[in-house]
Each structure stands twice: as structure tokens, then as C-alpha cells.
PDB file of C-alpha atoms in Angstrom:
ATOM      1  CA  UNK A   1      -4.049 -24.670  22.103  1.00 39.00           C
ATOM      2  CA  UNK A   2      -4.858 -21.245  20.657  1.00 62.00           C
ATOM      3  CA  UNK A   3      -7.716 -20.952  18.234  1.00 84.00           C
ATOM      4  CA  UNK A   4      -6.573 -20.680  14.558  1.00 88.00           C
ATOM      5  CA  UNK A   5      -8.057 -17.244  13.924  1.00 90.00           C
ATOM      6  CA  UNK A   6      -5.914 -15.702  16.665  1.00 92.00           C
ATOM      7  CA  UNK A   7      -2.769 -17.178  15.120  1.00 93.00           C
ATOM      8  CA  UNK A   8      -3.800 -15.947  11.700  1.00 94.00           C
ATOM      9  CA  UNK A   9      -4.462 -12.429  12.847  1.00 94.00           C
ATOM     10  CA  UNK A  10      -1.082 -12.320  14.549  1.00 94.00           C
ATOM     11  CA  UNK A  11       0.629 -13.565  11.375  1.00 95.00           C
ATOM     12  CA  UNK A  12      -1.010 -10.692   9.492  1.00 96.00           C
ATOM     13  CA  UNK A  13       0.064  -8.300  12.240  1.00 96.00           C
ATOM     14  CA  UNK A  14       3.678  -9.268  11.683  1.00 96.00           C
ATOM     15  CA  UNK A  15       3.320  -9.113   7.930  1.00 96.00           C
ATOM     16  CA  UNK A  16       1.782  -5.635   8.172  1.00 96.00           C
ATOM     17  CA  UNK A  17       4.670  -4.303  10.195  1.00 96.00           C
ATOM     18  CA  UNK A  18       7.263  -5.961   7.962  1.00 96.00           C
ATOM     19  CA  UNK A  19       5.712  -4.728   4.729  1.00 95.00           C
ATOM     20  CA  UNK A  20       5.341  -1.225   6.250  1.00 95.00           C
ATOM     21  CA  UNK A  21       8.990  -1.012   7.327  1.00 96.00           C
ATOM     22  CA  UNK A  22      10.188  -2.391   3.988  1.00 95.00           C
ATOM     23  CA  UNK A  23       7.867   0.018   2.139  1.00 93.00           C
ATOM     24  CA  UNK A  24       9.105   3.120   4.039  1.00 94.00           C
ATOM     25  CA  UNK A  25      12.700   2.081   3.673  1.00 93.00           C
ATOM     26  CA  UNK A  26      12.305   1.633  -0.121  1.00 91.00           C
ATOM     27  CA  UNK A  27      10.487   4.938  -0.575  1.00 90.00           C
ATOM     28  CA  UNK A  28      13.011   6.862   1.522  1.00 88.00           C
ATOM     29  CA  UNK A  29      15.975   5.269  -0.301  1.00 86.00           C
ATOM     30  CA  UNK A  30      14.522   6.106  -3.702  1.00 82.00           C
ATOM     31  CA  UNK A  31      13.612   9.690  -2.524  1.00 81.00           C
ATOM     32  CA  UNK A  32      17.196  10.086  -1.364  1.00 79.00           C
ATOM     33  CA  UNK A  33      18.487   8.909  -4.682  1.00 74.00           C
ATOM     34  CA  UNK A  34      16.015  10.963  -6.719  1.00 69.00           C
ATOM     35  CA  UNK A  35      15.934  14.255  -4.784  1.00 70.00           C
ATOM     36  CA  UNK A  36      19.115  14.734  -2.859  1.00 66.00           C
ATOM     37  CA  UNK A  37      21.422  13.197  -5.380  1.00 65.00           C
ATOM     38  CA  UNK A  38      19.772  15.100  -8.266  1.00 67.00           C
ATOM     39  CA  UNK A  39      18.481  12.173 -10.321  1.00 67.00           C
ATOM     40  CA  UNK A  40      15.031  13.577 -10.760  1.00 65.00           C
ATOM     41  CA  UNK A  41      14.411  14.352 -14.486  1.00 65.00           C
ATOM     42  CA  UNK A  42      12.929  17.856 -14.277  1.00 64.00           C
ATOM     43  CA  UNK A  43      12.720  18.297 -18.030  1.00 66.00           C
ATOM     44  CA  UNK A  44       9.541  16.209 -18.088  1.00 70.00           C
ATOM     45  CA  UNK A  45       6.424  18.264 -17.294  1.00 75.00           C
ATOM     46  CA  UNK A  46       4.726  17.311 -13.998  1.00 77.00           C
ATOM     47  CA  UNK A  47       7.170  14.431 -13.359  1.00 77.00           C
ATOM     48  CA  UNK A  48       8.448  15.790 -10.058  1.00 78.00           C
ATOM     49  CA  UNK A  49       4.900  16.513  -8.772  1.00 81.00           C
ATOM     50  CA  UNK A  50       3.692  13.038  -9.803  1.00 81.00           C
ATOM     51  CA  UNK A  51       6.685  11.374  -8.253  1.00 82.00           C
ATOM     52  CA  UNK A  52       6.332  13.184  -4.966  1.00 84.00           C
ATOM     53  CA  UNK A  53       2.501  12.630  -4.844  1.00 87.00           C
ATOM     54  CA  UNK A  54       2.802   8.892  -5.509  1.00 88.00           C
ATOM     55  CA  UNK A  55       5.719   8.559  -3.051  1.00 88.00           C
ATOM     56  CA  UNK A  56       3.607  10.327  -0.394  1.00 91.00           C
ATOM     57  CA  UNK A  57       0.685   7.960  -0.988  1.00 92.00           C
ATOM     58  CA  UNK A  58       3.016   5.018  -0.607  1.00 92.00           C
ATOM     59  CA  UNK A  59       4.380   6.334   2.688  1.00 94.00           C
ATOM     60  CA  UNK A  60       0.826   6.810   3.952  1.00 95.00           C
ATOM     61  CA  UNK A  61      -0.037   3.227   3.061  1.00 95.00           C
ATOM     62  CA  UNK A  62       3.155   1.968   4.804  1.00 95.00           C
ATOM     63  CA  UNK A  63       2.486   4.039   7.945  1.00 95.00           C
ATOM     64  CA  UNK A  64      -1.121   2.776   8.071  1.00 95.00           C
ATOM     65  CA  UNK A  65       0.235  -0.797   7.810  1.00 95.00           C
ATOM     66  CA  UNK A  66       2.732  -0.247  10.565  1.00 96.00           C
ATOM     67  CA  UNK A  67       0.002   1.263  12.772  1.00 96.00           C
ATOM     68  CA  UNK A  68      -2.450  -1.505  12.054  1.00 95.00           C
ATOM     69  CA  UNK A  69       0.061  -4.276  13.006  1.00 95.00           C
ATOM     70  CA  UNK A  70       0.109  -3.742  16.789  1.00 95.00           C
ATOM     71  CA  UNK A  71      -3.705  -3.133  16.668  1.00 95.00           C
ATOM     72  CA  UNK A  72      -4.093  -6.525  15.015  1.00 94.00           C
ATOM     73  CA  UNK A  73      -1.824  -8.124  17.540  1.00 94.00           C
ATOM     74  CA  UNK A  74      -4.021  -6.975  20.363  1.00 93.00           C
ATOM     75  CA  UNK A  75      -7.178  -8.039  18.443  1.00 90.00           C
ATOM     76  CA  UNK A  76      -8.760  -4.593  18.371  1.00 89.00           C
ATOM     77  CA  UNK A  77     -11.925  -4.368  16.324  1.00 86.00           C
ATOM     78  CA  UNK A  78     -10.874  -1.075  14.744  1.00 91.00           C
ATOM     79  CA  UNK A  79      -7.815  -2.861  13.345  1.00 92.00           C
ATOM     80  CA  UNK A  80     -10.089  -4.841  11.070  1.00 93.00           C
ATOM     81  CA  UNK A  81     -11.648  -1.606   9.822  1.00 94.00           C
ATOM     82  CA  UNK A  82      -8.301   0.086   9.291  1.00 94.00           C
ATOM     83  CA  UNK A  83      -6.965  -2.993   7.387  1.00 95.00           C
ATOM     84  CA  UNK A  84     -10.120  -3.103   5.203  1.00 96.00           C
ATOM     85  CA  UNK A  85      -9.663   0.603   4.326  1.00 96.00           C
ATOM     86  CA  UNK A  86      -5.936   0.191   3.790  1.00 95.00           C
ATOM     87  CA  UNK A  87      -6.072  -2.858   1.555  1.00 95.00           C
ATOM     88  CA  UNK A  88      -9.047  -1.673  -0.430  1.00 96.00           C
ATOM     89  CA  UNK A  89      -7.213   1.643  -0.930  1.00 95.00           C
ATOM     90  CA  UNK A  90      -4.064  -0.163  -2.169  1.00 94.00           C
ATOM     91  CA  UNK A  91      -6.101  -2.189  -4.632  1.00 94.00           C
ATOM     92  CA  UNK A  92      -7.995   0.875  -5.800  1.00 95.00           C
ATOM     93  CA  UNK A  93      -4.731   2.839  -6.167  1.00 92.00           C
ATOM     94  CA  UNK A  94      -3.256   0.037  -8.342  1.00 88.00           C
ATOM     95  CA  UNK A  95      -6.467  -0.066 -10.486  1.00 89.00           C
ATOM     96  CA  UNK A  96      -6.439   3.798 -10.764  1.00 87.00           C
ATOM     97  CA  UNK A  97      -3.069   3.677 -12.281  1.00 81.00           C
ATOM     98  CA  UNK A  98      -4.191   1.188 -14.896  1.00 81.00           C
ATOM     99  CA  UNK A  99      -7.339   3.136 -15.602  1.00 82.00           C
ATOM    100  CA  UNK A 100      -5.344   6.346 -16.068  1.00 77.00           C
ATOM    101  CA  UNK A 101      -3.019   4.544 -18.454  1.00 75.00           C
ATOM    102  CA  UNK A 102      -5.850   3.191 -20.513  1.00 78.00           C
ATOM    103  CA  UNK A 103      -7.621   6.613 -20.646  1.00 76.00           C
ATOM    104  CA  UNK A 104      -4.398   8.337 -21.620  1.00 72.00           C
ATOM    105  CA  UNK A 105      -3.775   5.933 -24.468  1.00 72.00           C
ATOM    106  CA  UNK A 106      -7.315   6.125 -25.792  1.00 75.00           C
ATOM    107  CA  UNK A 107      -7.767   9.911 -25.455  1.00 71.00           C
ATOM    108  CA  UNK A 108      -4.792  11.874 -26.648  1.00 66.00           C
ATOM    109  CA  UNK A 109      -5.769  15.241 -25.225  1.00 62.00           C
ATOM    110  CA  UNK A 110      -4.539  17.412 -22.365  1.00 61.00           C
ATOM    111  CA  UNK A 111      -4.469  14.385 -20.015  1.00 66.00           C
ATOM    112  CA  UNK A 112      -1.674  12.844 -21.974  1.00 69.00           C
ATOM    113  CA  UNK A 113       0.998  15.142 -20.484  1.00 72.00           C
ATOM    114  CA  UNK A 114      -0.185  14.399 -16.897  1.00 71.00           C
ATOM    115  CA  UNK A 115      -0.633  10.627 -17.520  1.00 72.00           C
ATOM    116  CA  UNK A 116       2.698  10.492 -19.142  1.00 73.00           C
ATOM    117  CA  UNK A 117       4.378  11.895 -15.988  1.00 75.00           C
ATOM    118  CA  UNK A 118       2.394   9.493 -13.786  1.00 75.00           C
ATOM    119  CA  UNK A 119       3.326   6.462 -15.987  1.00 75.00           C
ATOM    120  CA  UNK A 120       6.983   7.358 -15.975  1.00 74.00           C
ATOM    121  CA  UNK A 121       7.107   7.945 -12.236  1.00 76.00           C
ATOM    122  CA  UNK A 122       5.218   4.748 -11.454  1.00 75.00           C
ATOM    123  CA  UNK A 123       8.269   2.513 -11.705  1.00 74.00           C
ATOM    124  CA  UNK A 124      10.175   4.239  -8.908  1.00 76.00           C
ATOM    125  CA  UNK A 125       7.457   6.068  -6.921  1.00 79.00           C
ATOM    126  CA  UNK A 126       5.483   2.916  -6.143  1.00 85.00           C
ATOM    127  CA  UNK A 127       8.269   0.950  -4.507  1.00 87.00           C
ATOM    128  CA  UNK A 128       6.523   1.259  -1.100  1.00 87.00           C
ATOM    129  CA  UNK A 129       3.714  -1.167  -2.026  1.00 89.00           C
ATOM    130  CA  UNK A 130       5.110  -3.017  -5.041  1.00 89.00           C
ATOM    131  CA  UNK A 131       6.107  -6.041  -2.837  1.00 89.00           C
ATOM    132  CA  UNK A 132       2.601  -6.230  -1.416  1.00 92.00           C
ATOM    133  CA  UNK A 133       0.999  -5.966  -4.863  1.00 89.00           C
ATOM    134  CA  UNK A 134       3.423  -8.436  -6.412  1.00 90.00           C
ATOM    135  CA  UNK A 135       2.588 -11.036  -3.777  1.00 93.00           C
ATOM    136  CA  UNK A 136      -1.101 -10.367  -3.756  1.00 93.00           C
ATOM    137  CA  UNK A 137      -0.925  -9.569  -0.034  1.00 94.00           C
ATOM    138  CA  UNK A 138      -3.802  -7.004   0.061  1.00 94.00           C
ATOM    139  CA  UNK A 139      -6.357  -9.537  -1.328  1.00 95.00           C
ATOM    140  CA  UNK A 140      -5.038 -12.372   0.910  1.00 96.00           C
ATOM    141  CA  UNK A 141      -5.056 -10.141   3.963  1.00 95.00           C
ATOM    142  CA  UNK A 142      -8.523  -8.831   3.278  1.00 94.00           C
ATOM    143  CA  UNK A 143      -9.930 -12.358   3.029  1.00 95.00           C
ATOM    144  CA  UNK A 144      -7.905 -13.730   5.914  1.00 95.00           C
ATOM    145  CA  UNK A 145      -8.512 -10.942   8.423  1.00 95.00           C
ATOM    146  CA  UNK A 146     -12.205 -10.775   7.700  1.00 94.00           C
ATOM    147  CA  UNK A 147     -12.637 -14.565   7.940  1.00 93.00           C
ATOM    148  CA  UNK A 148     -10.699 -14.648  11.142  1.00 93.00           C
ATOM    149  CA  UNK A 149     -12.629 -11.860  12.797  1.00 92.00           C
ATOM    150  CA  UNK A 150     -15.892 -13.333  11.699  1.00 91.00           C
ATOM    151  CA  UNK A 151     -14.901 -16.700  13.231  1.00 90.00           C
ATOM    152  CA  UNK A 152     -13.861 -14.986  16.469  1.00 88.00           C
ATOM    153  CA  UNK A 153     -17.154 -13.057  16.705  1.00 85.00           C
ATOM    154  CA  UNK A 154     -19.272 -16.106  16.019  1.00 81.00           C
ATOM    155  CA  UNK A 155     -17.620 -18.073  18.800  1.00 71.00           C
TER     156      UNK A 155
END
């Protein structure tokens, strides 16, 4: 009977691949709807740049999750490092959006134009990781993967 950490790591490997594929499909479908169908509101200053920048970050997160999936499946040590960086990056990205919103509401200076564009683009540009953030997957995976690798290394 396989040891429980191996099963847990393989479950996270499958979830990484699934979340990555769903994330890329969501970002590409929204990019298609926004850019090629002409639904991008260009009247707002910096909106297009903020939208493309946030979508690019979401694609990078999704590609990293897809790459980390097979590495986790094979129990590679670097997979743990990649997952730690990936999930900490997703959590920091989410927190950075909140901090930018708070700073923009408290300080009504030159940052308000940029933060307004980032806030308005957040609803559609962050579709690549919204499912992960809504389910709390980055935190659960961080704890689960690190506990499983620690148990494997101590055995």
C-alpha cells in the first residue's frame, strides 16, 4: 500500500495540471473576446496595458502550474521549490491588488488613474487564477506539498 504523502503529492500534481489548463483556457477566451472582438474599452487610460499585463501574469502562473504537475508526479525535489514560488507568488499577487486598491482610495493623487485601470481590469484579467484563489488552493497546496515532502524526507 503506497505511503500517504505519495498519494497526496500525486493529487496535487493532477490539480496543478487541471487548474493550469482551466486558467489558460479562461484567459485565452477572455483575450479573444476583449481584443479580437473589439470589446476592450480603450477610452479608459491605461486600461489596455493593465489588462494585458494582468492577463500575462495569469498565463505565467498557469504555465508554471502545468509544468509543476508532471514534476510533482515524478516526486522531483525541484517541484516543491517551484510550487512554493508559484503559490507564494499567487498569494502575493492577490494581496498586491488589495494593497493597490487601498492605497488608491486613501491617496487620491497620480496613482488613482493607474489604480483605477488595474481595478477595472481585475474582474476579467484575473480569470486564470480566480478559481484557485476562490477555493483557497494555493494555501492548501503549500501546506500539503510541504508536509508531504517533509514526511517523505524524514522516512
